[in-house]
CSV table of C-alpha atoms in Angstrom, one decimal:
chain,number,residue,atom,x,y,z
W,1028,UNK,CA,-39.9,115.2,36.2
W,1029,UNK,CA,-43.6,114.5,36.5
W,1030,UNK,CA,-44.8,111.2,37.9
W,1031,UNK,CA,-47.1,110.7,34.9
W,1032,UNK,CA,-47.0,112.1,31.4
W,1033,UNK,CA,-49.4,115.1,30.7
W,1034,UNK,CA,-51.4,113.0,28.3
W,1035,UNK,CA,-52.5,110.9,31.3
W,1036,UNK,CA,-52.5,113.4,34.2
W,1037,UNK,CA,-54.5,116.1,32.4
W,1038,UNK,CA,-57.7,114.1,31.5
W,1039,UNK,CA,-57.6,112.4,35.0
W,1040,UNK,CA,-57.4,115.8,36.7
W,1041,UNK,CA,-60.2,117.3,34.5
W,1042,UNK,CA,-62.5,114.5,35.6
W,1043,UNK,CA,-61.4,114.6,39.2
W,1044,UNK,CA,-61.7,118.4,39.5
W,1045,UNK,CA,-65.3,118.2,38.4
W,1046,UNK,CA,-66.0,115.8,41.3
W,1047,UNK,CA,-64.5,117.9,44.1
W,1048,UNK,CA,-67.3,119.7,46.1
W,1049,UNK,CA,-67.0,123.4,46.7
W,1050,UNK,CA,-65.0,124.2,49.9
W,1051,UNK,CA,-66.9,125.8,52.7
W,1052,UNK,CA,-64.7,127.7,55.2
W,1053,UNK,CA,-66.0,126.9,58.7
W,1054,UNK,CA,-63.5,129.0,60.7
W,1055,UNK,CA,-65.4,131.3,63.1
W,1056,UNK,CA,-63.3,134.3,62.3
W,1057,UNK,CA,-62.6,133.4,58.7
W,1058,UNK,CA,-58.8,133.9,59.2
W,1059,UNK,CA,-57.4,130.7,57.7
W,1060,UNK,CA,-54.3,130.9,55.7
W,1061,UNK,CA,-55.0,130.6,51.9
W,1062,UNK,CA,-56.1,127.1,51.0
W,1063,UNK,CA,-53.7,125.0,49.0
W,1064,UNK,CA,-54.9,124.5,45.4
W,1065,UNK,CA,-56.5,121.1,44.8
W,1066,UNK,CA,-54.4,120.6,41.7
W,1067,UNK,CA,-51.2,120.9,43.8
W,1068,UNK,CA,-52.5,118.2,46.3
W,1069,UNK,CA,-53.7,115.9,43.5
W,1070,UNK,CA,-50.3,116.0,41.7
W,1071,UNK,CA,-48.5,115.2,44.9
W,1072,UNK,CA,-50.8,112.3,45.7
W,1073,UNK,CA,-50.1,110.9,42.3
W,1074,UNK,CA,-46.4,111.2,43.1
W,1075,UNK,CA,-46.9,109.4,46.4
W,1076,UNK,CA,-48.7,106.6,44.5
W,1077,UNK,CA,-46.2,106.2,41.6
W,1078,UNK,CA,-42.9,106.8,43.6
W,1079,UNK,CA,-44.0,105.3,46.9
W,1080,UNK,CA,-42.3,108.0,48.8
W,1081,UNK,CA,-43.4,109.2,52.2
W,1082,UNK,CA,-45.6,112.3,52.4
W,1083,UNK,CA,-42.7,114.2,54.2
W,1084,UNK,CA,-40.4,113.6,51.3
W,1085,UNK,CA,-43.0,114.8,48.7
W,1086,UNK,CA,-44.0,117.8,50.8
W,1087,UNK,CA,-42.3,121.2,50.0
W,1088,UNK,CA,-43.0,124.9,50.3
W,1089,UNK,CA,-46.1,124.6,48.2
W,1090,UNK,CA,-47.9,121.9,50.3
W,1091,UNK,CA,-47.1,120.3,53.6
W,1092,UNK,CA,-47.4,116.6,54.5
W,1093,UNK,CA,-50.2,117.4,56.9
W,1094,UNK,CA,-52.2,119.1,54.2
W,1095,UNK,CA,-51.6,116.1,51.9
W,1096,UNK,CA,-53.1,113.7,54.5
W,1097,UNK,CA,-56.0,115.9,55.4
W,1098,UNK,CA,-57.0,116.6,51.8
W,1099,UNK,CA,-56.6,112.9,51.0
W,1100,UNK,CA,-58.9,111.9,53.8
W,1101,UNK,CA,-61.4,114.5,52.8
W,1102,UNK,CA,-61.5,113.2,49.3
W,1103,UNK,CA,-61.7,109.6,50.5
W,1104,UNK,CA,-64.7,110.4,52.7
W,1105,UNK,CA,-66.4,112.0,49.7
W,1106,UNK,CA,-65.8,108.8,47.6
W,1107,UNK,CA,-64.0,110.7,44.9
W,1108,UNK,CA,-61.4,108.1,44.0
W,1109,UNK,CA,-64.0,105.4,43.5
W,1110,UNK,CA,-66.1,107.9,41.4
W,1111,UNK,CA,-63.0,108.6,39.2
W,1112,UNK,CA,-62.4,104.9,38.7
W,1113,UNK,CA,-66.1,104.5,37.7
W,1114,UNK,CA,-65.9,107.4,35.2
W,1115,UNK,CA,-62.8,105.8,33.6
W,1116,UNK,CA,-64.5,102.5,33.3
W,1117,UNK,CA,-67.6,104.1,31.7
W,1118,UNK,CA,-65.5,106.0,29.2
W,1119,UNK,CA,-63.5,102.9,28.3
W,1120,UNK,CA,-66.7,100.9,27.8
W,1121,UNK,CA,-68.2,103.6,25.5
W,1122,UNK,CA,-65.1,104.0,23.3
W,1123,UNK,CA,-63.5,100.6,23.3
W,1124,UNK,CA,-65.8,98.3,25.1
W,1125,UNK,CA,-65.4,96.1,28.2
W,1126,UNK,CA,-65.4,92.4,27.6
W,1127,UNK,CA,-67.3,91.1,30.6
W,1128,UNK,CA,-68.0,87.7,29.1
W,1129,UNK,CA,-64.7,86.4,30.3
W,1130,UNK,CA,-63.3,87.6,33.6
W,1131,UNK,CA,-60.4,86.5,35.7
W,1132,UNK,CA,-59.7,86.6,39.4
W,1133,UNK,CA,-56.4,86.1,41.2
W,1134,UNK,CA,-54.6,87.1,44.3
W,1135,UNK,CA,-51.4,89.0,44.6
W,1136,UNK,CA,-49.3,89.3,47.8
W,1137,UNK,CA,-47.2,92.4,48.5
W,1138,UNK,CA,-45.2,93.6,51.4
W,1139,UNK,CA,-46.8,95.6,54.2
W,1140,UNK,CA,-43.8,96.5,56.5
W,1141,UNK,CA,-45.8,99.0,58.6
W,1142,UNK,CA,-48.6,96.5,59.4
W,1143,UNK,CA,-52.2,97.9,59.6
W,1144,UNK,CA,-55.8,96.8,59.3
W,1145,UNK,CA,-55.2,94.4,56.3
W,1146,UNK,CA,-51.7,93.1,57.1
W,1147,UNK,CA,-50.9,89.5,58.1
W,1148,UNK,CA,-48.0,87.0,58.0
W,1149,UNK,CA,-47.1,86.4,54.4
W,1150,UNK,CA,-46.8,82.7,53.4
W,1151,UNK,CA,-44.3,83.6,50.7
W,1152,UNK,CA,-42.3,86.2,52.7
W,1153,UNK,CA,-40.9,84.1,55.6
W,1154,UNK,CA,-43.7,85.2,57.9
W,1155,UNK,CA,-43.2,89.0,57.4
W,1156,UNK,CA,-46.2,91.2,57.2
W,1157,UNK,CA,-48.0,91.4,53.9
W,1158,UNK,CA,-51.3,92.4,52.2
W,1159,UNK,CA,-53.2,90.4,49.6
W,1160,UNK,CA,-55.1,92.0,46.6
W,1161,UNK,CA,-57.8,89.8,45.1
W,1162,UNK,CA,-58.2,91.4,41.7
W,1163,UNK,CA,-60.9,91.1,39.1
W,1164,UNK,CA,-60.2,91.9,35.4
W,1165,UNK,CA,-62.0,91.6,32.1
W,1166,UNK,CA,-60.8,89.6,29.1
W,1167,UNK,CA,-58.3,92.4,28.1
W,1168,UNK,CA,-56.9,92.8,31.6
W,1169,UNK,CA,-58.8,96.0,32.5
W,1170,UNK,CA,-59.2,96.1,36.3
W,1171,UNK,CA,-62.8,95.9,37.3
W,1172,UNK,CA,-62.5,95.7,41.1
W,1173,UNK,CA,-60.3,94.7,43.9
W,1174,UNK,CA,-60.6,93.3,47.5
W,1175,UNK,CA,-57.8,93.6,50.0
W,1176,UNK,CA,-57.1,91.3,52.9
W,1177,UNK,CA,-54.2,90.1,55.1
W,1178,UNK,CA,-51.6,88.1,53.2
W,1179,UNK,CA,-52.4,84.9,55.2
W,1180,UNK,CA,-56.0,84.7,53.9
W,1181,UNK,CA,-56.7,82.1,51.2
W,1182,UNK,CA,-57.7,83.1,47.8
W,1183,UNK,CA,-60.9,81.0,47.7
W,1184,UNK,CA,-62.8,82.8,50.5
W,1185,UNK,CA,-62.1,86.2,48.8
W,1186,UNK,CA,-63.7,85.0,45.5
W,1187,UNK,CA,-67.3,85.9,46.5
W,1188,UNK,CA,-66.6,89.5,47.5
W,1189,UNK,CA,-64.4,90.0,44.5
W,1190,UNK,CA,-67.0,88.8,42.1
W,1191,UNK,CA,-69.5,91.0,43.9
W,1192,UNK,CA,-67.6,93.9,42.3
W,1193,UNK,CA,-69.4,93.1,39.1
W,1194,UNK,CA,-72.6,94.4,40.6
W,1195,UNK,CA,-71.3,98.0,40.1
W,1196,UNK,CA,-71.8,97.6,36.3
W,1197,UNK,CA,-75.6,96.9,36.7
W,1198,UNK,CA,-76.2,99.3,39.5
W,1199,UNK,CA,-74.0,102.4,39.2
W,1200,UNK,CA,-72.3,102.3,35.8
W,1201,UNK,CA,-75.2,101.2,33.7
W,1202,UNK,CA,-73.0,99.1,31.5
W,1203,UNK,CA,-74.9,95.9,32.0
W,1204,UNK,CA,-73.7,92.3,32.4
W,1205,UNK,CA,-73.8,89.7,29.7
W,1206,UNK,CA,-76.0,86.7,30.0
W,1207,UNK,CA,-73.1,84.3,30.0
W,1208,UNK,CA,-70.0,85.1,32.2
W,1209,UNK,CA,-67.0,82.7,32.3
W,1210,UNK,CA,-64.7,83.0,35.3
W,1211,UNK,CA,-61.1,82.0,34.8
W,1212,UNK,CA,-59.2,80.8,37.9
W,1213,UNK,CA,-55.9,79.2,38.7
W,1214,UNK,CA,-55.4,75.9,40.6
W,1215,UNK,CA,-55.6,77.6,44.0
W,1216,UNK,CA,-59.4,77.8,43.4
W,1217,UNK,CA,-59.8,74.1,42.4
W,1218,UNK,CA,-62.3,73.0,44.9
W,1219,UNK,CA,-66.0,71.9,45.2
W,1220,UNK,CA,-66.7,75.0,47.3
W,1221,UNK,CA,-65.6,77.3,44.4
W,1222,UNK,CA,-67.6,75.4,41.8
W,1223,UNK,CA,-70.7,75.5,44.1
W,1224,UNK,CA,-70.3,79.3,44.5
W,1225,UNK,CA,-70.0,79.8,40.7
W,1226,UNK,CA,-73.0,77.6,40.1
W,1227,UNK,CA,-74.9,79.7,42.7
W,1228,UNK,CA,-73.9,82.9,40.9
W,1229,UNK,CA,-74.9,81.5,37.5
W,1230,UNK,CA,-71.3,81.7,36.2
W,1231,UNK,CA,-69.4,79.2,34.0
W,1232,UNK,CA,-65.8,78.4,35.0
W,1233,UNK,CA,-62.4,77.5,33.6
W,1234,UNK,CA,-60.3,76.4,36.6
W,1235,UNK,CA,-56.8,75.0,36.4
W,1236,UNK,CA,-56.5,71.5,37.9
W,1237,UNK,CA,-54.2,70.9,40.8
W,1238,UNK,CA,-51.3,68.5,40.3
W,1239,UNK,CA,-50.8,69.3,36.6
W,1240,UNK,CA,-48.3,71.5,34.9
W,1241,UNK,CA,-49.1,75.3,34.6
W,1242,UNK,CA,-52.3,75.9,32.6
W,1243,UNK,CA,-52.3,79.6,31.8
W,1244,UNK,CA,-55.2,79.6,29.3
W,1245,UNK,CA,-56.8,83.0,29.3
W,1246,UNK,CA,-55.5,83.9,32.7
W,1247,UNK,CA,-52.3,85.6,31.6
W,1248,UNK,CA,-54.0,89.0,31.4
W,1249,UNK,CA,-54.4,89.2,35.2
W,1250,UNK,CA,-50.7,88.5,35.6
W,1251,UNK,CA,-50.0,91.5,33.4
W,1252,UNK,CA,-52.4,93.7,35.3
W,1253,UNK,CA,-50.7,92.7,38.6
W,1254,UNK,CA,-47.4,93.7,37.0
W,1255,UNK,CA,-48.9,97.0,36.0
W,1256,UNK,CA,-49.9,97.6,39.6
W,1257,UNK,CA,-46.6,96.5,41.2
W,1258,UNK,CA,-44.1,97.9,38.6
W,1259,UNK,CA,-46.0,101.2,37.9
W,1260,UNK,CA,-47.0,102.1,41.4
W,1261,UNK,CA,-44.4,101.7,44.1
W,1262,UNK,CA,-47.1,102.5,46.8
W,1263,UNK,CA,-48.9,99.3,45.8
W,1264,UNK,CA,-45.8,97.1,45.6
W,1265,UNK,CA,-44.7,98.0,49.1
W,1266,UNK,CA,-47.9,98.9,51.0
W,1267,UNK,CA,-46.9,101.3,53.8
W,1268,UNK,CA,-50.5,102.6,54.5
W,1269,UNK,CA,-52.1,101.2,57.6
W,1270,UNK,CA,-55.8,101.9,56.9
W,1271,UNK,CA,-57.8,99.9,54.5
W,1272,UNK,CA,-59.7,103.0,53.2
W,1273,UNK,CA,-56.4,104.6,52.1
W,1274,UNK,CA,-55.2,101.5,50.4
W,1275,UNK,CA,-58.6,101.2,48.6
W,1276,UNK,CA,-58.3,104.8,47.5
W,1277,UNK,CA,-54.8,104.4,46.0
W,1278,UNK,CA,-55.8,101.2,44.2
W,1279,UNK,CA,-58.8,103.0,42.7
W,1280,UNK,CA,-56.5,105.8,41.6
W,1281,UNK,CA,-54.0,103.4,40.1
W,1282,UNK,CA,-56.9,101.6,38.3
W,1283,UNK,CA,-58.0,104.9,36.9
W,1284,UNK,CA,-54.5,105.5,35.5
W,1285,UNK,CA,-54.3,102.0,34.0
W,1286,UNK,CA,-57.7,102.3,32.4
W,1287,UNK,CA,-57.0,105.7,30.9
W,1288,UNK,CA,-53.6,104.6,29.6
W,1289,UNK,CA,-55.2,101.6,27.9
W,1290,UNK,CA,-58.0,103.8,26.6
W,1291,UNK,CA,-55.5,106.2,25.0
W,1292,UNK,CA,-53.5,103.3,23.6
W,1293,UNK,CA,-56.6,101.8,21.9
W,1294,UNK,CA,-58.2,105.1,20.8
W,1295,UNK,CA,-54.9,106.3,19.3
W,1296,UNK,CA,-55.6,104.2,16.2
W,1297,UNK,CA,-59.2,105.2,15.8
W,1298,UNK,CA,-59.7,108.7,17.2
W,1299,UNK,CA,-58.2,112.2,16.9
W,1300,UNK,CA,-58.2,114.8,19.7
W,1301,UNK,CA,-56.3,118.0,20.5
W,1302,UNK,CA,-54.1,116.5,23.2
W,1303,UNK,CA,-53.5,113.2,21.4
W,1304,UNK,CA,-49.9,112.0,21.9
W,1305,UNK,CA,-47.6,112.4,18.9
W,1306,UNK,CA,-46.5,108.8,19.3
W,1307,UNK,CA,-48.3,105.6,20.1
W,1308,UNK,CA,-48.4,105.2,23.9
């Protein structure tokens, strides 16, 4: 059974395949074994992301675990996963429209049993190793960027690098930022330091106040997106990768899947195309 339905995997692969540079064989004698097809490796990396299985368990006669890791690192070095995420964001903005006037930031702690570059003692996991994702989403919960850090890092110091992800819309994506941006935050960010930062960046804010009952407001969308990450992608819920570049790549690939799924769900009512699902996603 495929890790993702064909209505998702096919458009993602079409865009990803167009980004892959032509392979140049550098072997002195040109006697390498036939190169594994990129599509085979891509499908297996999607399985690793969704199922959370080890590379050795995903590997079979068509592709070894060593090839999976080598091709993954090759694509990470070329920045292909981030480019795929950018393409999905651009397509969503053109067809549906990103709502950047109201953005939300929040942290999510997950297990990191293997340790690594961004693992630390979790304050909610009895001191076991964990990783924190500081996520940025738009008003509809579309993931716009993510910063990873050890689980024992506070949310507040991660706010600046997380909001810096908005720069990609002015620089690379060409979407453009609205004149007025309101940042929605929970009570963990309720401090003068946070308000000074938002004033410096020219952003308005809606911050839950400490000591009062839960004030969800417009922040519920980020809780849903965190749920999409953790329930839809086992590799993100239990982070077994030790290198930050690999974690960032898998988060970018997961974001591309989420954005494409939401794009299909929204466009299903307004557009027609040959591979359109027969039922509403």
